[in-house]
Structure formats: structure tokens, C-alpha cells
Amino acid sequence: MEKDDRDKVLEFAIKHGFVYPAYEIYGGVSGFFDYGPLGCILKNKIENKWREIFCIKEGFFEISSPTIAPEEVFIASGHVENFIDPLVYCNNCKQAYRADHLIEEELKIDTKNLSLDEMEKLLEKICCKKCGGKLSKIIMFNLMFKTYIGPLNSRTGYLRPETAQNIFILFNRLYDFARRKLPFGIVQIGKSYRNEISPRQGLIRLREFTQAELELFINPKERKYSRFKYYENENLYLITNNNQEYKITAREAVDRGIFINEAFAYCIVLTKIFLKQIGIDENNIRFRQHSKEELAHYARDAWDCEIKTKRYGWIEVAGIAYRGDYDLRMHEIHSKKELKAFVTYERPIIIKKEILEPNLTLIGKTFKKKAKQILEILKNEKYVEEFKKKGKVIIELENDTIILDERYVKLKRVEQRIVGEKLIPHVVEPSFGIDRILYCLLDNNLKEIDGRMVLTLKPEIAPITVAVFPLVNKDELNAIALKIYEEFKNNGLYAIYDEKDTIGKRYYKADELGIPFAITVDFDTLKDNSVTIRFRDTKEQIRVKIEDVVKVVENFLKEKRYQKACAL
RNA sequence: GCGACCGUAGUCUAGCCUGGUAGGACGCUGGCCUUCCAAGCCAGAGACCCGGGUUCAAAUCCCGGCGGUCGCACCA
């Protein structure tokens, strides 16, 4: 970590229009940022790359849900209960404590089932640990933004603190869409909101932020995941919750039991691949397992993906959580709707048993309206034994006793084939903070190369793809350059045109903004209709015909030939 | 939320202690120059975080707010 009290990456980002502190002219509000012109493009490109890797390539689909949800959702999910921190502070020295932690520590009383009033009473016995002063009343910190849905007497609503819940709530619809088969995945990219007590560190902790989440629904009984084989040899840098460091392949990690199953390992690997592909240095990526205390209320296991930054060291940009059946189970309980999948066994389970086969014609004719009830009662297995002993079955109805002998029922040996079962799927959830990733991407790619500032973003990720320049500011060159500039824009590429200052200065600025290709119209252009393409990272140039220039740039993007031209 | 430090053009800063409304550099705009890698010339625009107090007079002193950095606490 660089010892510097300023966040140079954030300063760079603000200066060049990637982000702005929000509501600045009204003094600003911490925890909120605007995305500026370049940041907006970059963010979209990051999101699209994420879509490509976590959604399209996997054969998954994306949904987009409201960001406001009624209270019931977060009561069920546990967020209403778990998102509130009771805080007290010392009236004398202002030291702040978590009320529940303080009670547990000082009085050795489990606070889990205590009401606020009960905690207040217990706190009267406790003084400030630091100065012995009197403690304040409990202050509740609710990290969810609360709002109202509708006018007077309206429903309480919350801005969602994660995108995941919307997917769980839609489970039955989505399971249906997935043709009722596990595993399947649903992704969502969208805004989430957390009313952080004190957001710090620029883009790292925001009150409104963009999450990209995959909810992968799997069969909990299946340890294998068929697509795992494609990436099982990817190397991972892992730190387990007992502080063991490993640099091993995903396969080895599964074999050693470090990951709970292949689906989980797969999500870890996809995370690394995604980050590599947008341009994070592989050596700056590691995965750290949560300790038991760190685990969220819903998680059985969780790993943070961390990226090393110059300013803040390792920071968390994604979390891969094993949510088990927690969410679907809770929503089943609270909504009273079944949220299950049907899983067929590899081999059907065959159960041989005896049943009583009713003579429907006779029972119907004899008992008329009571027949239906009788048939229902007959399904109880205890009557099989009774029939075997006595040769008949005696059924007690409300005000009637019915005796069924061998004319009515017959003993029959049957083979029952159970082909599967209903169960709540388990969920593996990779969850990304897009804003943090954007920050890390700038951090990892803002470099000084022999005196030049170069933002070495990959051409496909760089916000602006080409800069078009006349070598010098002369009308005959400008006219051609402007035409080429139009041509790029017409082909859907972000381009800029500049004729000011010297060519060197313009290259310098383009490098700083991460523009991978610079097209220069010079005096040879007037003779042979050719222009130069300059590559940002190497400063090398090639000459191409004007009519080919757009296509050549497009090919550099598509075929990734730039890797030769640009030393990425 | 607490504490410490801090807040001057787009950016970095001088001035604040010892009150008399602001100077520089880079950047920006216009012009000149310039035949391939920023920082050559001329001109121009641009600032004291917000509110209150003290004072004849506040960027400067005092109080509050907002914002920033760091530490504590929090961080699903």
C-alpha cells in the first residue's frame, strides 16, 4: 500500500469525468456519487462483460426488479431483524458500544431473545468501560432506507439492501421458466441501498450502489457441477478462515474439501475469470473465507473476493456466499407458498409393499355418498395389517361403523417407484459490487509508463475507443480527420476528435483517458489516402487506407489482435 | 455516531497566527506557433464550503451545519 493520505485514483476519476461527488453544489452528501461521461460508459462495459460471463455464457437469464419492497419481504429475509444495530454511547466520554455486545460481555447474558426495554434495564447496571460514565438510551441504527408505499396509512417499504431477494420471491415463476430443472441461475444487475453509518473511502462504501448478483439454484444432494470441468485447472489464491494460505487449482480445493461443492468452486473461478477479463491483474486477486463471526445471517459459508489496491490494500469487491436453503425456506414460512423444486433421482427408488385395493364399483354402490370418505381412510397403512389378521377392515365414521370384507377390498402386492422428491434448492450466490470493481479497475490500470500517464484499460473496456487527430491544425487535414471521426461514430464506437495543441500533447491526453487507438491524418494522407493508427501502450503506429480504418479498428477489438499491438 | 485534523478557481496551493475581500502554478477558452509523442508565445474566464455571531470591516477570530482524511464504533 502506498503511504499517501490522498486517494489518487479517486482524484483521477473525478478529474477526468468518471465520477463526481453527488449533490456537490448543496454541500454534497457522503456515500453518493454520480457517474460522469467516461464512468458511465466504463460501468456499462463492466456490466456487459459480467453479463457475458455470468449470464449469457452460462445459459442463464437476467431479470430486473423494483428497488422498493414491502416490509414483509425483509421481515422474511431477516433483514429487518438483522439490519438494526442497537448502539449506546457514554454520556460522559462519548464512547460508543453495541448495546447487545456490551450486555453479553459485562453481564454474560444472552441477548438474542431480549426486547429493547429489557436491554435498557440491563444497561442501567453497566457503566462506561472507559470512564465509568453513565450510558445513553439505546439508539437503533437501521441500515435499510425506510419509506412509505402509497399515501396516508400506507404500507411500510424499504429500499432493497441487496438485489437477491427479488429473485427468491420470484422462484416459482423462474423455476417454471427454467423448465423445472436444477441447476439454473438467474442474475440481476441493479441498485441496492444501505444507509451506512459513516461511508468512507470514496467509491468503496456507498449508500447507493450497483450490485451484480447471480443466484445459482442447485440440488443440495449433488456435490458435482457439470460445467466445473471447463475451469477446474484455474489457479486460485485462497485464505481459509483458519488463516491457511493456498495457491492451488480449483480442482484441488474441491478435493481437499476447502469448498463445499463444485458449484461453489465454479462460482469462485468464474469470479476470477471475470475480473481477469476486464483487466484486473491476476496477482491482485485473492479469495478469503469469512470467519464464523463474519458470516451473514443467511450464509453457511462465504468467501470474499479481494483485489489489491494501491491506496487501501486488499478490498472486497465480491462475495460468494453459500446461502443454502435459508432464503427460500424463510419465504415459504412467511408467504405460506411452497417454493420447492422437484428433483428426480438417478435411479428410482423401488418400494415393495402391500396395499388394500378397493373394489370401487361395489363400494360406490353400497355406500353412495360415504364412498369417497371411506376410500380416503383406507389409504392408511394400518388397515393392511388389520386386514391380514382379521380378513376384514373396520372403519369408524362419525355415526356409522363400516365393515369391509374381501368383497370390498383385496390385498395386493405392489411395487412403488419413487422417481424423485420435492426439496428446497440450495443457493450459491456470487455478488459483485460494480462500483468497487470500477474503482479497482482504474487502480490496477492507471500506470506511469516512461513519464506518461497511461490508463491501460483493455480496448474493449476502455470508455472511448478511438481518438482522431489531424497532425497539425490545418483545414485540409482537419476536414479529413472530421470525416473519419464521423465514420467511427456511425459505426457505434465512442470516438473523440481534437485539433488543439501539438500532436504529442493530444496523444498524451488520449493515453491518460485510456483511449487505445489514435488515428492521425498527416500530409501523406493527402497523397495516398492513408492514415496512421497509433497504439496506446506501445506508441507504435501502423498505416492503413482511410476506407479500411474503421474495419481495422473493429478487428482489433473483435479478434483481440490488439494484444499483439498493445502490450497488455 | 464520537474524537482529532482539515475545507481558497477544474486541480494543487500562498494569504489566516498579527482582520482592511486574494497571488502563483497546472488545467480550461480564444488566437499565434507546430510535418508524430504533453508542459513555446499572447490574451481571457475562473475561487475564499454553507449559515449565524463578534467587528466600522471576516478568507482570517468564535459557534453551528455540511463535506473530506484519519482513529474508535459499524460494515449482511
XYZ file of C-alpha atoms (C1' of nucleotides) in Angstrom:
644
model
C 0.000 0.000 0.000
C 1.292 3.417 -0.874
C 1.732 5.644 2.127
C -0.185 8.615 0.902
C -3.051 10.391 2.525
C -4.804 11.107 -0.766
C -6.749 8.769 -2.937
C -5.054 9.491 -6.251
C -7.232 7.078 -8.170
C -10.388 8.793 -6.955
C -8.894 12.188 -7.762
C -8.067 10.946 -11.236
C -11.582 9.588 -11.641
C -13.177 12.877 -10.587
C -10.836 14.988 -12.680
C -11.497 13.082 -15.876
C -15.227 12.687 -15.582
C -15.507 9.103 -14.405
C -17.311 10.016 -11.182
C -18.383 13.107 -9.307
C -19.290 13.541 -5.639
C -23.077 13.817 -5.694
C -25.059 16.965 -4.867
C -21.862 18.957 -4.625
C -23.401 22.414 -5.002
C -25.551 21.733 -1.964
C -22.567 20.716 0.095
C -22.538 17.110 -1.008
C -23.942 14.026 0.634
C -21.475 11.406 1.642
C -21.963 7.925 0.296
C -23.366 9.067 -3.016
C -21.595 9.534 -6.328
C -22.621 10.496 -9.831
C -21.175 8.611 -12.748
C -19.790 11.084 -15.261
C -19.472 10.654 -19.015
C -16.499 8.286 -19.007
C -17.527 6.465 -15.859
C -20.935 5.761 -17.243
C -19.528 4.092 -20.346
C -16.978 2.182 -18.313
C -19.600 0.993 -15.857
C -21.812 -0.206 -18.702
C -18.909 -2.060 -20.270
C -18.037 -3.742 -16.983
C -21.641 -4.758 -16.531
C -21.837 -6.094 -20.056
C -18.724 -8.168 -19.540
C -20.247 -9.512 -16.347
C -23.436 -10.368 -18.253
C -21.395 -12.163 -20.860
C -19.624 -14.317 -18.289
C -22.208 -14.921 -15.571
C -25.308 -14.929 -17.702
C -25.019 -15.462 -21.438
C -22.168 -17.972 -21.434
C -23.779 -19.955 -18.645
C -27.115 -20.059 -20.381
C -28.707 -18.107 -17.564
C -31.125 -15.207 -17.788
C -31.366 -11.787 -16.258
C -34.272 -10.130 -14.516
C -34.795 -6.604 -13.276
C -36.955 -5.886 -10.255
C -38.230 -2.903 -8.307
C -35.814 -1.464 -5.771
C -38.569 -0.767 -3.254
C -40.144 -3.701 -1.497
C -42.840 -4.011 1.152
C -41.727 -4.663 4.706
C -42.832 -8.312 4.644
C -40.047 -9.177 2.241
C -37.337 -8.066 4.603
C -39.056 -9.445 7.670
C -38.936 -12.811 5.934
C -35.374 -12.385 4.725
C -34.223 -11.473 8.216
C -33.030 -8.025 7.231
C -35.488 -6.135 9.433
C -34.237 -8.057 12.405
C -30.610 -8.292 11.473
C -30.022 -4.919 9.910
C -30.653 -2.985 13.075
C -27.779 -2.373 15.397
C -28.586 -1.216 18.926
C -25.949 1.315 19.920
C -25.342 3.110 23.200
C -22.753 5.700 23.995
C -21.275 7.106 27.173
C -22.855 10.421 28.128
C -19.556 11.487 29.572
C -16.805 10.439 27.158
C -18.987 9.660 24.100
C -17.506 6.208 23.644
C -19.959 4.135 21.545
C -20.829 0.498 22.184
C -23.036 -2.093 20.618
C -25.696 -2.486 23.342
C -26.140 -6.227 22.888
C -22.415 -6.900 22.794
C -21.892 -4.876 25.953
C -24.561 -6.800 27.872
C -23.204 -10.134 26.745
C -19.696 -9.115 27.677
C -20.348 -7.486 31.041
C -23.292 -9.465 32.371
C -22.793 -12.728 30.491
C -26.442 -12.707 29.437
C -27.521 -13.940 26.049
C -29.322 -11.011 24.415
C -30.763 -12.886 21.478
C -34.301 -13.042 22.826
C -34.315 -9.813 24.792
C -36.571 -6.892 23.951
C -35.257 -3.368 23.785
C -36.835 -2.483 27.124
C -35.217 -5.480 28.741
C -31.874 -4.467 27.335
C -32.360 -0.883 28.547
C -32.980 -2.199 32.058
C -29.884 -4.362 31.988
C -27.822 -1.457 30.695
C -28.642 0.522 33.853
C -26.340 -1.844 35.688
C -23.484 -1.107 33.332
C -21.206 1.905 33.270
C -18.863 3.062 30.568
C -15.884 0.750 30.408
C -13.560 3.613 29.677
C -14.519 6.314 32.152
C -17.292 4.818 34.292
C -19.769 7.378 32.994
C -23.490 6.884 32.548
C -24.656 5.273 29.335
C -27.226 6.770 26.983
C -30.511 5.218 25.893
C -30.277 2.693 23.102
C -30.145 4.197 19.657
C -31.264 1.953 16.823
C -29.287 2.065 13.632
C -31.344 0.710 10.822
C -29.147 0.242 7.814
C -32.083 -0.041 5.443
C -33.661 3.087 3.985
C -37.264 3.154 5.114
C -40.030 4.672 3.071
C -43.766 4.545 2.555
C -45.662 2.952 -0.263
C -48.752 4.984 -1.021
C -50.242 7.952 0.841
C -51.781 8.046 4.345
C -51.992 4.791 6.278
C -49.682 3.369 3.706
C -47.532 0.286 3.805
C -44.021 0.476 5.085
C -41.449 -0.161 2.417
C -37.701 -0.428 2.262
C -35.198 0.250 -0.427
C -33.633 -3.111 -1.032
C -30.274 -3.725 0.628
C -29.485 -6.450 -1.893
C -30.930 -7.493 -5.233
C -31.117 -11.150 -4.274
C -34.482 -11.153 -2.508
C -36.373 -10.312 -5.697
C -35.049 -13.456 -7.287
C -36.036 -15.649 -4.347
C -39.515 -14.181 -4.304
C -39.941 -14.972 -7.983
C -38.654 -18.501 -7.510
C -41.726 -20.369 -8.718
C -42.030 -18.246 -11.852
C -38.352 -18.534 -12.638
C -38.188 -22.254 -11.895
C -41.012 -22.665 -14.332
C -39.149 -20.599 -16.924
C -36.102 -22.816 -16.397
C -38.250 -25.796 -17.427
C -38.365 -27.082 -13.860
C -34.819 -28.316 -13.797
C -31.935 -27.803 -11.438
C -29.416 -26.353 -11.609
C -30.410 -22.998 -13.028
C -29.232 -19.485 -12.497
C -30.847 -16.065 -12.529
C -28.904 -12.840 -12.492
C -29.762 -9.295 -11.691
C -27.786 -6.112 -12.073
C -29.238 -3.203 -10.204
C -29.103 -0.660 -7.470
C -29.094 -1.516 -3.793
C -29.184 0.791 -0.816
C -27.609 0.698 2.605
C -27.774 3.618 4.974
C -24.204 3.282 6.136
C -23.429 4.934 9.453
C -20.353 6.603 8.069
C -19.472 5.894 4.468
C -15.812 6.428 3.744
C -13.227 5.697 1.165
C -14.919 7.222 -1.871
C -16.373 4.574 -4.109
C -15.650 1.734 -1.707
C -18.572 2.210 0.652
C -21.601 3.840 -0.904
C -25.122 4.290 0.332
C -26.470 3.638 -3.146
C -24.543 1.176 -5.212
C -24.825 -1.226 -8.098
C -24.783 -4.925 -7.467
C -24.479 -7.718 -9.968
C -25.696 -10.931 -8.468
C -26.152 -14.486 -9.618
C -28.428 -16.789 -7.697
C -27.477 -20.298 -8.694
C -30.095 -22.808 -7.606
C -28.664 -26.266 -7.137
C -29.660 -29.661 -5.893
C -28.253 -29.808 -2.345
C -27.605 -33.516 -2.668
C -25.375 -33.090 -5.694
C -21.746 -32.326 -4.988
C -20.753 -32.247 -8.648
C -21.406 -29.467 -11.128
C -21.168 -30.422 -14.766
C -19.575 -27.217 -16.051
C -16.866 -27.259 -13.400
C -14.627 -29.338 -15.647
C -14.115 -26.393 -18.010
C -12.322 -24.294 -15.429
C -11.163 -26.757 -12.790
C -7.498 -26.137 -13.553
C -7.655 -22.415 -12.899
C -5.263 -21.397 -10.152
C -6.640 -19.731 -7.059
C -5.112 -17.758 -4.222
C -7.087 -18.741 -1.139
C -7.029 -17.827 2.529
C -9.199 -20.045 4.698
C -10.836 -18.983 7.952
C -8.059 -20.599 9.960
C -5.603 -18.372 8.106
C -4.138 -21.045 5.888
C -2.953 -19.723 2.554
C -3.206 -21.859 -0.544
C -2.193 -21.351 -4.132
C -3.871 -24.317 -5.748
C -6.209 -25.181 -8.578
C -9.957 -25.119 -8.157
C -9.979 -28.891 -8.562
C -7.537 -29.380 -5.716
C -9.526 -27.027 -3.498
C -12.645 -29.096 -4.025
C -10.779 -32.351 -3.466
C -9.358 -31.061 -0.207
C -12.810 -30.050 0.951
C -11.984 -26.337 1.078
C -15.110 -25.615 -0.928
C -18.450 -27.091 -0.044
C -19.126 -28.367 -3.576
C -18.218 -27.935 -7.225
C -20.943 -25.374 -7.912
C -19.463 -23.157 -5.224
C -15.952 -23.627 -6.564
C -17.251 -22.890 -10.039
C -18.622 -19.531 -8.922
C -15.283 -18.698 -7.337
C -13.489 -19.499 -10.569
C -15.950 -17.527 -12.716
C -15.346 -14.571 -10.440
C -11.647 -14.717 -11.073
C -12.102 -15.162 -14.803
C -14.418 -12.192 -14.994
C -12.012 -9.952 -13.124
C -9.110 -11.083 -15.274
C -11.070 -10.435 -18.429
C -11.967 -6.884 -17.570
C -8.315 -6.227 -16.828
C -7.570 -6.808 -13.156
C -4.062 -8.107 -12.624
C -4.281 -11.810 -11.759
C -1.753 -11.365 -8.975
C -4.038 -8.843 -7.324
C -6.922 -11.276 -6.906
C -7.451 -13.478 -3.881
C -10.305 -15.173 -2.053
C -10.686 -15.008 1.693
C -13.052 -17.178 3.667
C -15.273 -15.493 6.250
C -14.791 -16.410 9.862
C -17.847 -17.714 11.689
C -18.453 -14.306 13.285
C -18.295 -12.555 9.945
C -20.907 -14.723 8.301
C -24.130 -13.016 7.331
C -27.289 -14.266 8.967
C -28.196 -16.241 5.861
C -24.830 -17.698 4.960
C -23.412 -21.109 5.746
C -20.116 -20.297 4.134
C -18.832 -17.245 2.362
C -15.704 -16.113 0.623
C -14.751 -12.575 -0.211
C -13.033 -11.863 -3.456
C -10.459 -9.206 -2.770
C -8.445 -7.032 -5.116
C -5.235 -5.381 -4.108
C -5.237 -1.624 -4.494
C -2.502 0.923 -4.047
C -4.386 3.048 -1.563
C -6.452 0.642 0.506
C -4.622 -2.650 0.191
C -6.884 -5.647 -0.287
C -10.500 -4.637 -0.648
C -13.599 -6.764 -1.020
C -15.252 -6.473 -4.418
C -17.386 -9.589 -4.470
C -18.726 -12.124 -2.053
C -19.527 -15.697 -2.896
C -21.999 -16.971 -0.340
C -23.455 -20.395 0.210
C -26.953 -19.350 1.245
C -28.209 -22.916 1.472
C -31.993 -23.050 1.624
C -32.227 -20.153 4.061
C -33.995 -17.608 1.880
C -36.463 -19.871 0.134
C -37.285 -21.528 3.432
C -37.945 -18.206 5.130
C -40.097 -17.003 2.249
C -42.031 -20.270 2.356
C -42.777 -19.715 6.018
C -43.749 -16.076 5.692
C -45.617 -16.182 2.397
C -47.171 -19.596 3.028
C -46.358 -20.509 -0.554
C -44.373 -23.575 -1.463
C -41.018 -22.745 -3.019
C -39.588 -26.095 -3.963
C -38.051 -27.917 -6.860
C -38.651 -31.484 -7.848
C -35.510 -33.482 -8.142
C -35.531 -36.819 -9.893
C -33.237 -39.500 -8.542
C -30.584 -41.045 -10.702
C -32.330 -44.363 -10.165
C -35.907 -44.515 -8.977
C -36.325 -45.912 -5.507
C -38.476 -49.032 -5.634
C -40.537 -49.838 -2.578
C -42.279 -53.191 -2.435
C -45.303 -53.222 -0.202
C -48.806 -54.418 0.233
C -51.817 -52.245 -0.174
C -55.548 -52.699 0.014
C -57.124 -52.415 -3.369
C -60.730 -51.290 -3.058
C -63.496 -52.640 -5.237
C -64.659 -49.275 -6.444
C -67.869 -50.462 -8.062
C -69.109 -52.242 -5.027
C -68.040 -49.612 -2.516
C -69.657 -46.950 -4.614
C -72.918 -48.789 -4.996
C -73.091 -49.769 -1.352
C -72.022 -46.628 0.439
C -73.008 -43.959 -2.073
C -72.029 -40.571 -0.677
C -69.810 -42.003 2.036
C -67.671 -43.852 -0.500
C -65.279 -41.015 -1.068
C -64.549 -40.659 2.618
C -64.096 -44.387 3.036
C -61.597 -44.571 0.203
C -59.581 -41.785 1.712
C -59.438 -43.510 5.099
C -58.477 -46.818 3.518
C -55.195 -45.365 2.344
C -53.858 -45.524 5.875
C -51.346 -48.327 6.016
C -52.559 -49.626 9.387
C -55.571 -51.257 7.678
C -53.272 -53.545 5.700
C -52.187 -55.258 8.907
C -55.741 -55.331 10.208
C -56.983 -56.963 7.032
C -54.224 -59.557 7.112
C -55.158 -60.538 10.655
C -58.901 -60.417 10.553
C -59.765 -60.744 6.906
C -61.726 -57.543 7.167
C -61.402 -53.853 7.914
C -63.486 -51.901 10.369
C -63.784 -48.210 9.717
C -65.336 -45.829 12.199
C -67.173 -42.958 10.572
C -68.830 -40.174 12.523
C -72.032 -42.024 13.313
C -71.520 -45.235 11.470
C -69.263 -48.253 11.612
C -68.425 -49.828 8.329
C -67.062 -53.275 7.835
C -65.262 -54.064 4.646
C -64.548 -57.720 3.919
C -62.757 -59.372 0.996
C -65.598 -58.481 -1.345
C -64.760 -54.808 -0.855
C -61.006 -54.847 -0.555
C -58.287 -57.095 -1.808
C -54.727 -57.436 -0.610
C -52.340 -56.552 -3.375
C -48.551 -56.591 -3.588
C -47.324 -53.537 -5.410
C -44.043 -52.040 -6.395
C -43.901 -48.326 -5.816
C -41.415 -46.386 -7.900
C -40.321 -43.123 -6.332
C -38.615 -41.172 -9.071
C -37.650 -38.128 -7.050
C -38.562 -35.712 -4.336
C -39.551 -32.160 -3.675
C -36.936 -30.097 -1.941
C -35.837 -26.549 -1.413
C -32.881 -25.938 -3.683
C -29.690 -24.570 -2.253
C -28.342 -21.279 -3.480
C -24.815 -20.319 -4.375
C -24.604 -16.561 -4.701
C -21.758 -14.625 -6.245
C -22.488 -10.975 -5.537
C -20.459 -8.139 -7.024
C -20.077 -4.504 -6.132
C -19.770 -2.929 -9.554
C -18.688 0.447 -8.194
C -15.817 -1.064 -6.267
C -14.765 -3.067 -9.279
C -14.720 0.060 -11.393
C -12.527 1.708 -8.798
C -10.161 -1.282 -8.676
C -10.029 -1.399 -12.443
C -8.857 2.195 -12.538
C -6.441 1.489 -9.696
C -4.924 -1.532 -11.408
C -4.683 0.170 -14.783
C -3.535 3.678 -14.019
C 0.172 3.482 -14.705
C 3.113 5.663 -15.394
C 4.997 4.446 -18.442
C 8.201 6.401 -19.018
C 6.803 9.677 -17.909
C 3.372 9.237 -19.488
C 0.224 8.572 -17.509
C -1.467 5.679 -19.246
C -4.770 4.136 -18.350
C -4.097 0.670 -19.686
C -7.698 -0.484 -19.909
C -8.343 -3.229 -22.413
C -9.593 -1.755 -25.707
C -12.970 -3.429 -25.355
C -13.385 -1.993 -21.851
C -11.921 1.482 -22.434
C -14.722 4.077 -22.460
C -13.536 5.800 -25.641
C -12.247 3.542 -28.385
C -10.587 5.942 -30.800
C -9.222 9.443 -30.971
C -8.968 11.087 -34.379
C -6.400 13.836 -34.891
C -5.047 15.965 -37.699
C -1.277 16.002 -37.323
C -1.400 19.790 -37.211
C -4.282 22.190 -37.185
C -4.671 22.784 -40.954
C -8.002 22.931 -42.703
C -7.169 20.314 -45.315
C -6.137 17.792 -42.650
C -8.970 18.703 -40.270
C -11.600 18.058 -42.912
C -10.376 14.514 -43.499
C -9.999 13.816 -39.781
C -13.527 15.032 -39.097
C -14.861 12.715 -41.774
C -13.104 9.750 -40.209
C -14.406 10.797 -36.801
C -17.964 10.743 -38.173
C -17.322 7.332 -39.664
C -16.354 5.833 -36.283
C -19.381 7.278 -34.539
C -21.632 5.988 -37.295
C -20.276 2.530 -36.611
C -21.238 2.652 -32.974
C -17.829 3.343 -31.498
C -17.142 6.028 -28.949
C -14.716 8.468 -30.548
C -13.262 11.907 -29.929
C -11.784 14.473 -32.307
C -9.172 17.021 -31.294
C -7.147 19.561 -33.242
C -5.786 21.661 -30.407
C -2.200 21.829 -29.196
C 0.608 19.710 -30.524
C 0.126 16.128 -31.606
C 2.285 14.926 -28.716
C 0.078 16.625 -26.191
C -3.025 15.140 -27.744
C -1.512 11.646 -27.642
C -0.626 12.234 -24.022
C -4.174 13.154 -23.113
C -5.626 10.248 -25.059
C -3.277 7.867 -23.235
C -4.360 9.296 -19.924
C -8.019 8.642 -20.746
C -7.177 5.112 -21.795
C -8.081 5.552 -25.457
C -6.427 2.523 -27.073
C -6.266 3.750 -30.677
C -5.348 7.128 -32.106
C -5.890 7.841 -35.790
C -3.710 10.577 -37.245
C -4.254 12.323 -40.550
C -0.918 13.657 -41.833
C 0.493 15.094 -45.059
C 0.982 11.653 -46.571
C -2.757 11.210 -46.238
C -3.199 13.915 -48.861
C -1.019 11.908 -51.273
C -2.065 8.300 -50.721
C -5.284 8.348 -48.702
C -3.722 6.522 -45.766
C -3.695 7.327 -42.065
C -1.795 6.034 -39.074
C -3.183 4.043 -36.200
C -1.188 4.533 -33.034
C -1.399 2.050 -30.182
C -1.681 3.500 -26.742
C 0.505 1.104 -24.798
C 3.456 0.826 -27.171
C 3.206 4.104 -29.086
C 3.730 2.038 -32.217
C 1.991 3.018 -35.416
C 0.716 1.250 -38.491
C -0.512 2.775 -41.742
C -3.852 1.845 -43.249
C -6.091 3.123 -46.004
C -8.809 5.508 -44.879
C -11.550 3.271 -46.216
C -10.231 0.385 -44.085
C -9.577 2.240 -40.876
C -12.886 1.545 -39.134
C -12.798 -2.098 -40.081
C -9.206 -2.480 -38.912
C -10.034 -0.979 -35.521
C -13.110 -3.181 -35.249
C -10.983 -6.204 -35.998
C -8.508 -5.214 -33.332
C -11.417 -5.191 -30.901
C -13.057 -8.374 -32.091
C -10.134 -10.641 -32.784
C -8.233 -9.394 -29.801
C -5.296 -8.808 -32.111
C -4.612 -5.729 -30.040
C -2.861 -7.975 -27.583
C -0.042 -8.079 -30.065
C -0.182 -4.401 -30.806
C -0.840 -3.201 -27.278
C 1.337 -4.674 -24.602
C -1.462 -5.527 -22.247
C -22.469 8.222 15.826
C -17.822 10.032 18.831
C -12.832 12.283 18.627
C -8.557 14.712 16.081
C -7.095 17.422 11.862
C -8.824 19.900 7.566
C -12.098 22.910 3.725
C -9.213 29.423 -1.033
C -10.975 28.939 -9.160
C -11.413 22.364 -12.546
C -6.679 20.765 -9.690
C -2.529 21.870 -6.308
C -1.669 25.824 -3.345
C 0.036 31.389 -0.990
C -2.529 34.543 2.369
C -5.206 33.055 8.232
C -1.357 33.254 13.887
C -0.813 39.576 13.862
C -8.920 41.130 10.487
C -8.689 46.043 5.687
C -12.341 40.843 0.252
C -6.930 37.179 -2.821
C -1.336 35.850 -5.511
C 1.020 31.751 -8.147
C 1.287 27.074 -10.909
C -1.112 23.463 -13.881
C -5.661 22.936 -16.429
C -9.594 25.482 -19.364
C -11.263 29.142 -23.604
C -9.687 32.214 -27.921
C -5.538 33.469 -31.037
C -0.412 32.536 -32.720
C 3.226 28.746 -33.442
C 3.784 23.496 -34.511
C 5.029 17.910 -40.541
C 4.330 12.447 -34.834
C 4.676 11.837 -28.912
C 2.278 16.966 -23.075
C 4.292 21.444 -20.161
C 6.642 27.814 -26.712
C 4.141 32.889 -27.120
C -0.133 36.479 -26.385
C -4.898 37.335 -24.386
C -9.197 35.840 -21.446
C -12.648 33.490 -18.000
C -12.490 31.312 -13.186
C -12.220 30.764 -6.012
C -12.375 32.157 -0.031
C -17.906 25.109 1.793
C -22.825 26.902 4.000
C -25.308 29.635 7.970
C -25.020 32.649 12.262
C -22.052 35.736 15.717
C -18.100 39.429 17.097
C -16.349 43.943 14.430
C -16.565 50.141 11.170
C -14.544 45.918 8.491
C -14.105 38.478 8.435
C -10.833 34.007 3.735
C -8.665 35.360 8.508
C -11.497 35.315 15.209
C -15.931 32.475 17.665
C -20.299 28.996 17.265
C -23.303 25.585 14.422
C -24.071 22.744 9.966
C -22.263 20.179 5.570
C -18.185 17.743 3.359
C -13.151 15.360 3.463
C -8.984 12.437 5.782
C -7.555 9.514 9.888
C -8.680 6.808 14.611
C -12.823 4.342 17.536
C -17.504 2.023 16.520
C -20.241 -0.070 12.342
C -19.607 -2.801 7.645
C -25.433 -8.541 5.578
